[in-house]
Short mmCIF file of C-alpha atoms in Angstrom, two decimals:
data_model
loop_
_atom_site.label_atom_id
_atom_site.label_comp_id
_atom_site.label_asym_id
_atom_site.label_seq_id
_atom_site.Cartn_x
_atom_site.Cartn_y
_atom_site.Cartn_z
CA MET A 1 0.05 0.29 -0.06
CA TYR A 2 3.15 2.68 0.74
CA THR A 3 4.48 4.34 -2.25
CA PRO A 4 8.12 3.26 -3.15
CA GLU A 5 9.29 6.98 -1.46
CA MET A 6 7.47 6.56 1.52
CA LEU A 7 9.13 2.37 1.27
CA ARG A 8 12.42 3.83 1.20
CA SER A 9 12.35 5.56 4.10
CA ILE A 10 11.16 2.55 5.91
CA GLN A 11 14.20 1.17 5.23
CA LYS A 12 15.95 3.98 7.10
CA VAL A 13 13.83 3.18 10.15
CA GLU A 14 14.44 -0.30 9.93
CA ALA A 15 17.81 0.06 9.72
CA THR A 16 18.05 1.91 13.07
CA ARG A 17 15.47 0.21 14.85
CA GLN A 18 17.90 -1.64 16.68
CA SER A 19 19.32 1.12 18.05
CA ARG A 20 16.24 2.89 19.42
CA LEU A 21 14.70 -0.32 21.07
CA HIS A 22 15.99 0.09 23.95
CA ALA A 23 17.18 3.75 23.69
CA GLU A 24 16.16 6.03 26.49
CA LEU A 25 14.95 9.10 25.00
CA ALA A 26 15.10 12.28 27.01
CA ARG A 27 12.05 14.74 28.10
CA MET A 28 12.08 17.75 26.87
CA SER A 29 13.12 21.09 29.27
CA ALA A 30 10.28 22.93 30.32
CA ASP A 31 12.01 25.55 28.16
CA GLU A 32 12.53 23.29 25.22
CA LYS A 33 8.41 22.32 25.47
CA GLU A 34 7.40 26.30 25.53
CA GLU A 35 9.92 27.16 22.76
CA VAL A 36 7.98 24.38 20.33
CA LEU A 37 4.53 25.05 21.82
CA LYS A 38 5.10 28.86 21.06
CA ALA A 39 6.48 28.37 17.24
CA PHE A 40 4.45 25.32 16.66
CA HIS A 41 1.10 24.05 18.00
CA PRO A 42 -2.19 25.48 16.31
CA ASP A 43 -3.31 27.62 19.66
CA TYR A 44 -0.56 30.02 18.42
CA ARG A 45 -1.25 30.96 15.25
CA GLU A 46 -2.83 34.28 15.56
CA GLU A 47 -4.80 34.35 12.23
CA GLY A 48 -6.64 31.20 13.48
CA PHE A 49 -8.87 33.51 15.76
CA THR A 50 -10.64 36.53 16.15
CA THR A 51 -12.46 38.25 19.02
CA LEU A 52 -16.09 38.13 19.72
CA SER A 53 -17.75 41.67 19.80
CA VAL A 54 -20.91 40.34 21.72
CA GLY A 55 -21.90 38.12 24.73
CA PRO A 56 -20.48 36.99 28.22
CA ASN A 57 -17.14 36.90 26.51
CA LYS A 58 -17.12 39.99 24.65
CA GLY A 59 -13.06 41.12 23.73
CA GLU A 60 -11.93 37.63 23.91
CA LYS A 61 -10.53 35.51 21.50
CA VAL A 62 -11.76 32.36 19.90
CA PRO A 63 -11.35 30.34 16.64
CA VAL A 64 -12.92 31.90 14.12
CA GLU A 65 -15.28 29.35 12.70
CA LEU A 66 -16.38 29.32 16.64
CA ALA A 67 -16.96 33.28 16.81
CA ALA A 68 -18.88 32.40 13.22
CA ALA A 69 -21.35 30.33 14.98
CA LEU A 70 -21.18 31.46 18.41
CA GLN A 71 -22.44 34.99 16.48
CA GLY A 72 -24.26 33.84 14.23
CA LYS A 73 -28.71 33.78 13.44
CA SER A 74 -30.46 31.72 15.55
CA ARG A 75 -32.73 28.96 14.32
CA VAL A 76 -35.75 30.45 15.75
CA ILE A 77 -35.68 33.46 14.49
CA GLY A 78 -38.75 34.08 12.46
CA LYS A 79 -40.42 30.73 13.39
CA LYS A 80 -43.82 30.45 15.48
CA ILE A 81 -43.39 29.06 18.60
CA ASP A 82 -46.23 28.06 21.07
CA LEU A 83 -43.86 27.97 24.41
CA SER A 84 -47.54 27.45 26.43
CA LYS A 85 -47.86 24.23 24.93
CA PRO A 86 -44.77 21.89 26.03
CA ASP A 87 -44.19 18.72 23.61
CA TYR A 88 -42.21 17.64 26.30
CA ASP A 89 -42.69 18.21 30.26
CA THR A 90 -39.83 17.06 32.83
CA ASP A 91 -38.00 17.48 34.96
CA VAL A 92 -34.09 17.11 33.50
CA LEU A 93 -33.98 17.26 30.28
CA VAL A 94 -30.55 16.24 28.87
CA ILE A 95 -29.50 17.71 25.66
CA GLY A 96 -26.59 14.78 24.29
CA GLY A 97 -26.62 10.96 24.20
CA GLY A 98 -22.62 10.62 24.55
CA GLY A 99 -21.18 9.20 27.72
CA ALA A 100 -21.17 12.22 29.92
CA GLY A 101 -25.09 12.94 28.77
CA SER A 102 -26.34 8.66 29.69
CA ALA A 103 -24.04 8.89 32.71
CA CYS A 104 -26.11 12.00 33.14
CA ALA A 105 -29.30 10.40 32.66
CA ILE A 106 -28.84 7.24 34.75
CA GLU A 107 -28.09 9.13 38.03
CA ALA A 108 -31.12 11.43 37.69
CA CYS A 109 -33.57 8.60 37.26
CA ARG A 110 -31.91 7.13 40.13
CA ALA A 111 -32.87 9.82 42.35
CA GLY A 112 -36.07 9.87 41.16
CA ALA A 113 -36.28 12.70 38.90
CA SER A 114 -38.01 12.02 35.56
CA VAL A 115 -35.32 12.35 32.65
CA LEU A 116 -35.40 13.32 28.66
CA VAL A 117 -32.49 12.60 26.85
CA VAL A 118 -32.58 14.04 23.16
CA THR A 119 -29.86 13.22 20.63
CA LYS A 120 -29.37 14.80 17.34
CA LEU A 121 -28.21 11.37 15.95
CA ARG A 122 -28.15 8.20 17.49
CA ILE A 123 -27.52 7.51 21.60
CA GLY A 124 -24.14 6.30 21.69
CA ASP A 125 -23.35 8.37 17.92
CA ALA A 126 -20.85 10.35 19.77
CA ASN A 127 -16.98 11.20 20.69
CA THR A 128 -17.39 8.43 23.99
CA MET A 129 -18.05 5.77 21.58
CA MET A 130 -14.86 6.82 19.58
CA ALA A 131 -11.88 6.60 22.47
CA GLU A 132 -10.20 4.24 21.87
CA GLY A 133 -6.88 4.32 24.71
CA GLY A 134 -8.47 3.99 28.81
CA ILE A 135 -9.71 5.83 31.37
CA GLN A 136 -7.67 7.32 33.68
CA ALA A 137 -8.23 6.61 38.10
CA ALA A 138 -5.41 6.52 40.63
CA ASP A 139 -6.90 3.63 42.17
CA LYS A 140 -3.47 1.72 42.99
CA PRO A 141 -1.59 1.38 46.46
CA ASN A 142 1.40 2.97 44.32
CA ASP A 143 -0.40 5.47 43.43
CA SER A 144 -3.09 8.43 44.42
CA PRO A 145 -5.43 11.12 43.77
CA ALA A 146 -2.98 13.76 44.53
CA ARG A 147 -0.26 12.41 42.24
CA HIS A 148 -3.43 12.19 39.89
CA TYR A 149 -3.81 15.45 40.62
CA LEU A 150 -0.40 17.34 39.98
CA ASP A 151 -0.15 15.35 36.74
CA ALA A 152 -2.85 16.73 35.41
CA PHE A 153 -2.31 20.18 36.78
CA GLY A 154 0.98 20.18 35.31
CA GLY A 155 -0.17 18.81 32.01
CA GLY A 156 -2.39 21.13 31.35
CA HIS A 157 0.33 24.75 32.08
CA PHE A 158 -1.45 25.04 35.50
CA ALA A 159 -4.94 26.63 34.09
CA ALA A 160 -7.19 24.22 35.60
CA LYS A 161 -9.93 25.06 38.05
CA PRO A 162 -8.78 23.54 40.89
CA GLU A 163 -12.09 22.49 42.39
CA LEU A 164 -13.47 21.06 38.83
CA LEU A 165 -9.71 19.05 39.05
CA LYS A 166 -9.84 18.01 41.90
CA LYS A 167 -13.27 16.76 41.73
CA LEU A 168 -12.65 14.56 38.86
CA VAL A 169 -9.28 12.91 40.57
CA MET A 170 -11.03 12.17 44.07
CA ASP A 171 -13.88 10.93 41.90
CA GLY A 172 -11.90 8.96 39.59
CA PRO A 173 -11.29 5.50 41.56
CA GLU A 174 -15.38 4.82 42.53
CA CYS A 175 -15.88 6.11 39.22
CA ILE A 176 -14.32 3.05 37.81
CA LYS A 177 -15.60 1.02 40.32
CA TRP A 178 -19.55 2.32 38.89
CA LEU A 179 -18.19 1.06 35.70
CA ASN A 180 -17.20 -2.34 36.41
CA ASP A 181 -20.20 -3.09 38.52
CA LEU A 182 -21.93 -1.83 35.58
CA GLY A 183 -20.53 -4.52 33.39
CA VAL A 184 -17.51 -2.99 31.39
CA GLU A 185 -15.08 -5.41 30.88
CA PHE A 186 -12.09 -4.25 31.68
CA ASP A 187 -8.52 -5.43 30.98
CA LYS A 188 -7.78 -7.49 34.25
CA GLU A 189 -5.02 -10.34 35.11
CA PRO A 190 -6.32 -13.45 35.60
CA ASP A 191 -6.51 -12.78 39.20
CA GLY A 192 -8.80 -10.44 38.88
CA THR A 193 -6.59 -7.21 39.25
CA MET A 194 -7.28 -4.34 36.83
CA ILE A 195 -4.41 -4.10 33.82
CA THR A 196 -2.56 0.21 33.89
CA THR A 197 -0.66 1.35 31.63
CA HIS A 198 0.91 4.46 31.09
CA GLY A 199 0.13 7.84 29.22
CA GLY A 200 1.78 10.42 28.09
CA GLY A 201 2.72 12.65 31.24
CA THR A 202 1.64 10.34 33.65
CA SER A 203 4.07 9.44 36.62
CA ARG A 204 1.86 6.13 37.41
CA LYS A 205 0.61 3.15 35.59
CA ARG A 206 -2.97 4.34 36.14
CA MET A 207 -4.71 3.88 32.46
CA HIS A 208 -7.55 1.23 32.65
CA ALA A 209 -8.37 -0.20 29.18
CA ALA A 210 -10.65 -2.11 27.11
CA LYS A 211 -7.92 -3.76 24.94
CA ASP A 212 -7.91 -0.61 22.81
CA TYR A 213 -12.10 0.39 22.61
CA SER A 214 -12.65 1.52 25.85
CA GLY A 215 -14.81 4.22 24.98
CA ALA A 216 -16.82 1.88 22.93
CA GLU A 217 -17.25 -0.61 25.51
CA ILE A 218 -18.19 2.04 28.23
CA MET A 219 -20.47 4.34 25.96
CA ARG A 220 -22.00 0.15 25.14
CA THR A 221 -22.58 -0.41 28.98
CA LEU A 222 -24.12 3.54 29.51
CA ARG A 223 -26.12 2.64 26.38
CA ASP A 224 -27.56 -0.26 28.15
CA GLU A 225 -28.67 0.89 30.75
CA VAL A 226 -30.61 3.65 30.08
CA LEU A 227 -32.38 1.82 28.14
CA ASN A 228 -32.70 -0.78 31.28
CA LEU A 229 -33.65 1.94 33.24
CA ASN A 230 -36.78 2.62 30.23
CA ILE A 231 -35.13 6.91 30.20
CA PRO A 232 -36.84 8.50 26.87
CA VAL A 233 -35.12 8.72 24.21
CA VAL A 234 -35.35 10.76 21.20
CA ASP A 235 -33.01 10.62 18.39
CA PHE A 236 -32.36 12.85 15.57
CA THR A 237 -33.81 15.41 17.26
CA ALA A 238 -31.28 18.18 18.07
CA ALA A 239 -31.73 21.46 20.33
CA ILE A 240 -31.66 24.29 18.29
CA GLU A 241 -32.23 26.86 21.26
CA LEU A 242 -32.50 27.37 24.93
CA ILE A 243 -36.09 28.41 26.28
CA LYS A 244 -35.61 30.16 29.77
CA ASP A 245 -38.61 31.48 32.24
CA LYS A 246 -39.42 34.82 33.08
CA LYS A 247 -37.00 34.51 36.24
CA GLY A 248 -34.21 34.00 33.96
CA ARG A 249 -33.69 30.34 34.31
CA ALA A 250 -32.98 27.29 32.11
CA ALA A 251 -35.94 26.02 31.37
CA GLY A 252 -36.51 23.89 28.20
CA ALA A 253 -35.53 23.82 24.89
CA VAL A 254 -36.40 24.31 21.48
CA LEU A 255 -36.25 20.75 19.42
CA MET A 256 -36.04 19.97 16.06
CA ASN A 257 -36.40 17.08 13.91
CA MET A 258 -33.73 16.26 11.58
CA GLU A 259 -35.52 14.51 8.91
CA THR A 260 -38.16 16.72 9.03
CA HIS A 261 -37.46 20.10 10.48
CA GLU A 262 -40.82 20.36 13.11
CA LEU A 263 -40.15 21.87 15.88
CA TYR A 264 -41.01 21.17 19.39
CA VAL A 265 -40.87 22.62 22.79
CA ALA A 266 -39.32 20.43 26.02
CA ARG A 267 -40.12 22.16 29.02
CA ALA A 268 -37.93 21.19 32.23
CA LYS A 269 -36.86 22.01 35.90
CA THR A 270 -33.41 22.22 35.16
CA VAL A 271 -31.51 21.55 31.80
CA VAL A 272 -28.57 19.13 31.14
CA ILE A 273 -25.79 20.41 28.45
CA ALA A 274 -23.85 17.10 27.48
CA THR A 275 -23.37 17.79 23.55
CA GLY A 276 -20.07 17.02 23.09
CA GLY A 277 -16.86 18.69 21.17
CA ALA A 278 -16.24 20.76 18.12
CA GLY A 279 -13.90 18.75 15.47
CA ARG A 280 -16.32 18.68 13.20
CA MET A 281 -15.80 22.40 12.67
CA HIS A 282 -12.24 21.80 11.57
CA TYR A 283 -10.49 24.61 13.02
CA GLN A 284 -7.81 25.61 10.62
CA GLY A 285 -8.34 23.46 8.50
CA PHE A 286 -7.22 20.50 10.37
CA PRO A 287 -8.79 17.01 9.88
CA THR A 288 -10.51 15.45 12.67
CA SER A 289 -10.34 12.08 15.06
CA ASN A 290 -14.35 13.25 16.44
CA HIS A 291 -17.63 11.73 15.05
CA TYR A 292 -20.20 13.90 12.94
CA GLY A 293 -22.18 15.84 15.17
CA ALA A 294 -19.06 17.31 16.78
CA THR A 295 -19.95 21.07 16.03
CA ALA A 296 -19.70 23.36 19.24
CA ASP A 297 -23.72 22.93 19.49
CA GLY A 298 -23.82 22.95 23.43
CA LEU A 299 -21.59 25.74 23.51
CA VAL A 300 -23.79 28.28 21.02
CA LEU A 301 -26.45 27.35 22.91
CA ALA A 302 -24.95 28.62 26.33
CA TYR A 303 -23.92 31.55 24.80
CA ARG A 304 -26.67 32.80 23.68
CA ALA A 305 -28.60 32.09 26.99
CA GLY A 306 -25.28 34.40 28.94
CA ALA A 307 -23.08 31.65 30.10
CA LYS A 308 -19.94 32.61 30.18
CA LEU A 309 -17.48 30.83 28.54
CA LEU A 310 -13.19 29.27 29.75
CA TYR A 311 -10.83 29.01 27.35
CA PRO A 312 -12.57 28.82 24.59
CA ASP A 313 -8.88 29.65 22.05
CA THR A 314 -7.55 25.87 23.65
CA LEU A 315 -7.78 23.26 21.32
CA GLN A 316 -6.20 19.24 21.09
CA TYR A 317 -4.71 18.57 18.37
CA HIS A 318 -3.81 14.45 19.32
CA PRO A 319 -0.67 14.03 17.56
CA THR A 320 -1.42 10.39 16.15
CA GLY A 321 -4.27 10.67 13.86
CA ALA A 322 -3.70 8.79 10.40
CA ALA A 323 -1.72 10.53 7.88
CA TYR A 324 -2.12 7.46 5.42
CA PRO A 325 -4.03 5.84 3.62
CA SER A 326 -6.17 9.19 2.44
CA GLN A 327 -9.32 7.09 3.00
CA ILE A 328 -8.81 7.25 7.03
CA PHE A 329 -6.82 10.81 6.87
CA GLY A 330 -7.05 12.58 10.17
CA ALA A 331 -8.66 8.84 12.08
CA LEU A 332 -7.41 8.42 15.96
CA VAL A 333 -4.05 6.28 16.13
CA THR A 334 -4.34 6.10 19.78
CA GLU A 335 -1.54 7.63 22.80
CA LYS A 336 -1.83 3.42 24.04
CA VAL A 337 -0.39 2.70 20.48
CA ARG A 338 3.06 4.55 22.01
CA SER A 339 2.25 3.75 25.54
CA LEU A 340 3.07 0.59 24.77
CA GLY A 341 6.53 1.22 23.19
CA ALA A 342 6.07 2.48 19.60
CA GLN A 343 8.50 5.47 18.72
CA LEU A 344 7.91 9.13 16.70
CA VAL A 345 10.46 8.29 14.05
CA ASN A 346 11.34 10.97 10.41
CA ALA A 347 11.58 10.38 7.68
CA GLU A 348 15.38 9.60 8.19
CA GLY A 349 14.80 7.03 10.84
CA GLU A 350 15.73 9.58 13.48
CA ALA A 351 13.42 9.56 16.76
CA PHE A 352 12.73 12.39 17.50
CA MET A 353 11.25 13.04 20.98
CA ASN A 354 10.02 11.07 23.78
CA PRO A 355 7.08 8.72 22.81
CA LEU A 356 4.97 10.38 25.68
CA GLU A 357 5.62 13.84 26.21
CA THR A 358 1.78 15.94 26.71
CA ARG A 359 -0.60 15.71 23.47
CA ASP A 360 -0.21 19.39 23.13
CA VAL A 361 4.27 19.01 22.51
CA SER A 362 3.57 15.83 20.46
CA ALA A 363 2.07 17.66 18.27
CA SER A 364 3.66 20.60 18.47
CA ALA A 365 6.96 18.75 17.29
CA ILE A 366 5.14 16.18 14.81
CA ILE A 367 4.65 19.77 13.01
CA ARG A 368 8.27 21.10 13.41
CA GLU A 369 9.89 18.30 12.13
CA CYS A 370 7.13 18.27 8.77
CA THR A 371 8.13 21.86 8.84
CA GLU A 372 11.17 23.51 9.86
CA ARG A 373 13.14 20.61 10.11
CA GLY A 374 12.18 19.46 6.43
CA LYS A 375 12.28 15.73 7.72
CA GLY A 376 8.40 14.50 7.31
CA VAL A 377 7.14 12.15 4.95
CA ALA A 378 5.10 13.42 1.83
CA THR A 379 1.29 11.90 1.49
CA ALA A 380 -1.24 12.93 -0.66
CA SER A 381 -2.87 14.77 1.85
CA GLY A 382 -0.01 16.90 2.98
CA CYS A 383 3.04 14.91 5.73
CA GLY A 384 3.93 12.86 8.45
CA VAL A 385 6.11 10.65 10.52
CA TRP A 386 6.81 7.24 11.33
CA LEU A 387 5.16 6.06 13.88
CA ASP A 388 7.22 2.82 14.59
CA THR A 389 4.40 -0.30 15.98
CA PRO A 390 6.95 -2.83 15.09
CA MET A 391 8.77 -2.00 17.94
CA ILE A 392 5.73 -2.47 20.54
CA ASP A 393 5.53 -6.73 19.91
CA MET A 394 9.79 -6.57 19.72
CA LEU A 395 9.58 -5.39 23.42
CA GLY A 396 6.85 -6.92 24.98
CA GLY A 397 6.38 -10.14 22.67
CA GLU A 398 5.11 -11.22 19.65
CA GLY A 399 0.99 -11.11 19.67
CA THR A 400 1.37 -7.80 22.48
CA ILE A 401 -0.28 -6.26 19.02
CA GLU A 402 -2.92 -8.56 18.42
CA LYS A 403 -3.81 -8.71 21.77
CA ARG A 404 -3.34 -5.40 23.26
CA ILE A 405 -4.29 -2.85 20.37
CA PRO A 406 -6.40 -4.90 18.04
CA ALA A 407 -8.67 -2.55 16.75
CA MET A 408 -5.87 -0.09 15.42
CA MET A 409 -4.96 -3.32 13.69
CA ARG A 410 -8.05 -4.14 11.94
CA MET A 411 -8.00 -0.51 11.19
CA PHE A 412 -4.92 -0.66 9.24
CA SER A 413 -5.08 -4.15 7.70
CA LYS A 414 -7.82 -3.11 5.74
CA TYR A 415 -5.28 -0.82 3.30
CA GLY A 416 -2.71 -3.83 2.80
CA ILE A 417 -0.81 -2.42 6.02
CA ASP A 418 0.69 -4.93 8.82
CA ILE A 419 1.45 -2.58 11.84
CA ARG A 420 3.29 -5.51 13.20
CA LYS A 421 5.53 -5.54 10.13
CA GLN A 422 5.14 -1.83 8.75
CA PRO A 423 5.22 1.34 10.58
CA ILE A 424 2.29 3.29 10.22
CA LEU A 425 2.86 7.46 8.96
CA VAL A 426 0.30 10.11 11.34
CA TYR A 427 -0.10 13.62 12.06
CA PRO A 428 -1.84 15.72 14.20
CA THR A 429 -5.74 15.58 14.19
CA LEU A 430 -8.25 17.81 15.59
CA HIS A 431 -9.53 15.81 18.89
CA TYR A 432 -11.01 17.51 21.98
CA GLN A 433 -12.06 21.18 23.08
CA ASN A 434 -10.35 21.45 25.87
CA GLY A 435 -12.40 24.81 26.70
CA GLY A 436 -16.24 25.13 27.11
CA ILE A 437 -19.11 26.58 29.16
CA ASP A 438 -17.06 27.60 32.63
CA ILE A 439 -19.30 25.57 35.85
CA THR A 440 -18.23 25.34 39.55
CA ALA A 441 -18.02 21.89 41.26
CA ASP A 442 -21.79 21.52 41.17
CA GLY A 443 -21.98 21.40 37.78
CA MET A 444 -24.09 24.56 37.01
CA SER A 445 -23.22 26.96 34.70
CA CYS A 446 -24.03 30.83 35.51
CA VAL A 447 -27.38 30.80 34.39
CA GLU A 448 -29.55 29.75 37.05
CA ASN A 449 -30.88 25.75 36.11
CA LEU A 450 -28.45 25.08 33.46
CA TYR A 451 -25.90 22.47 34.34
CA VAL A 452 -22.94 21.17 32.02
CA ALA A 453 -20.94 17.82 31.26
CA GLY A 454 -18.49 16.27 29.84
CA GLU A 455 -16.74 17.83 26.67
CA ALA A 456 -18.86 20.94 26.84
CA VAL A 457 -17.26 22.02 30.31
CA GLY A 458 -14.01 24.61 29.89
CA GLY A 459 -11.57 24.41 32.86
CA ILE A 460 -11.45 20.64 34.27
CA HIS A 461 -8.13 20.17 31.88
CA GLY A 462 -6.81 23.66 32.24
CA ARG A 463 -5.26 23.99 28.56
CA ASN A 464 -4.26 20.64 27.70
CA ARG A 465 -6.24 17.54 28.24
CA LEU A 466 -3.82 13.95 29.26
CA MET A 467 -4.99 10.88 27.98
CA GLY A 468 -7.74 9.38 29.40
CA ASN A 469 -8.93 11.93 31.68
CA SER A 470 -11.47 12.51 28.85
CA LEU A 471 -13.40 9.44 29.60
CA LEU A 472 -13.02 9.77 33.18
CA ASP A 473 -14.53 13.48 32.86
CA VAL A 474 -17.80 12.20 31.00
CA VAL A 475 -18.31 9.39 34.05
CA VAL A 476 -17.76 12.51 36.84
CA PHE A 477 -19.47 15.37 35.56
CA GLY A 478 -22.41 13.42 34.01
CA ARG A 479 -22.83 11.80 37.29
CA ASN A 480 -22.91 15.11 38.58
CA ALA A 481 -24.80 16.83 37.28
CA GLY A 482 -27.29 13.69 36.94
CA LYS A 483 -28.03 13.73 40.90
CA GLN A 484 -27.32 18.14 41.28
CA ALA A 485 -29.95 18.42 38.15
CA ALA A 486 -32.22 16.12 39.84
CA ALA A 487 -31.99 17.13 43.15
CA LYS A 488 -32.39 20.82 42.48
CA SER A 489 -35.15 20.05 40.02
CA LYS A 490 -37.25 19.25 43.62
CA GLY A 491 -37.55 22.80 45.10
CA VAL A 492 -38.13 24.45 41.30
CA THR A 493 -41.56 26.10 40.62
CA PRO A 494 -41.84 26.17 37.11
CA ALA A 495 -42.66 29.72 35.56
CA PRO A 496 -43.71 31.50 32.03
CA LEU A 497 -41.48 30.25 29.51
CA THR A 498 -39.44 33.01 26.76
CA LEU A 499 -37.01 33.69 24.35
CA GLU A 500 -36.99 36.80 25.09
CA HIS A 501 -33.04 36.13 25.84
CA VAL A 502 -32.33 35.25 21.66
CA LYS A 503 -33.90 38.97 20.82
CA GLN A 504 -31.74 40.35 22.99
CA PHE A 505 -29.12 38.37 21.45
CA GLU A 506 -30.12 39.64 18.06
CA LYS A 507 -30.15 43.24 19.24
CA GLU A 508 -26.56 43.08 20.43
CA LEU A 509 -25.99 41.64 17.41
CA LYS A 510 -26.89 44.65 15.12
CA ASN A 511 -25.71 46.57 17.62
CA ALA A 512 -21.75 45.53 16.81
CA GLY A 513 -22.54 45.54 13.31
CA ILE A 514 -22.67 41.82 12.78
CA SER A 515 -25.66 40.74 10.41
CA GLY A 516 -26.31 38.18 7.82
CA GLY A 517 -24.25 35.53 9.23
CA LYS A 518 -25.07 31.92 9.20
CA GLU A 519 -27.87 29.66 11.43
CA SER A 520 -26.40 28.43 14.13
CA PRO A 521 -25.92 25.99 15.76
CA VAL A 522 -23.95 24.14 13.01
CA LEU A 523 -25.89 21.19 14.00
CA LEU A 524 -23.59 19.05 11.87
CA PRO A 525 -20.73 19.88 9.24
CA SER A 526 -20.89 20.26 5.25
CA TYR A 527 -18.71 18.16 2.70
CA ALA A 528 -20.26 18.88 -0.57
CA ARG A 529 -18.25 19.82 -2.68
CA LYS A 530 -18.37 23.58 -4.39
CA PHE A 531 -18.01 23.96 -7.87
CA GLU A 532 -17.41 27.38 -9.95
#
């Protein structure tokens, strides 16, 4: 499957493999990390950002594509919507059917609240399903939540909200037990002890996994529990605007059937945004590992309702997205491949960095190798570097790849590439939304009765996330939002519903000279070819 030029480069990789096999690759110093980030990380490219003109984050910079959505035209403008006759009435409205939304719905239901889940695709169509490498939690004797905190705090450039990160690491061990009890089939030793591995930026082996389809296994289990509890799920229905009440509290959402475009009104005592990430916005033209519906919907809805965003200018570009073949361009190559021993190697066969640096540093170093140093491998889509996968079986014994990362082996084998014998080409792919909606430790935004969970939250990970902390945060903060929203709903007396905040936002846009923008939220990406 590889081109002649690629095969010649592979020969150089093979020629240096034995000398690299047991070599201890040095970590970058703090100054070196800062230098490579500022010079090559996409978050530092000024042309990729603009300044918001309206809303709670007015004056702050965000990606150009996100600004267009945040300052876009509401999809309810000009529509006749009768708020006095709700089509749905519930205690807790959960917007999003991924890991966070499902965990939220389960706990809210168990707390005695009536729950409604609405999702624009199907329950389980989410980034959770696509997560591969594992889920962190400090539950081994040589580890502690304090160590986990320090790793994550440093990895996030000391920018995480302390109360959120504390909750993440303190609730981690109990959440692993909760998932295990629900039926998640984690990798275990014969005696039942959970197998754990390192991830980038971790000081202890705390990565729990289900081979290399950990997210799919967790999502399968959570989805089944939602269905077992008979929680109503409305599939293929998007929330296009939040509804507030006369007291300014979140009180429901306007829903749109994705096929017929019919509009419905859902009234709720509390609302939870669990809409996930933004990879399909393709910031700065990057490919993405995200699922089809990841278009920052929750950020747009919350922002128009008055919720403040935190760190909306920072994204995570996973260092190892598939760079070749083009059929899987941008698809995730789990960090677990590197934690098992594969090295990042340039076209000349040189290992140019420690394979377990944090993701932002790793991505920046790969971009540097392909641009400034000119040591990348040319592809039809651009450039890439080698991830030397045959090293895994050489270090761990024959069969390690097939046992520990079978999904990776299958993905590449479809295109005639045997990762046990040949390295694979990788390049950074848009992977995670570090920023999001600002919340307090109870999961609520600054809009009363509006809770947020999962990737739509900002501040849990600071300005960079360590591997495995996203699957943990969807469970920790999904469960937390469900419990808190259910408890809060018991004391809510319904008030008349209103969309006045949407009209006010439209006025702000006009006053700022912004008009004629595209409708938002985006809902789904467009890949239609444009012809002259």
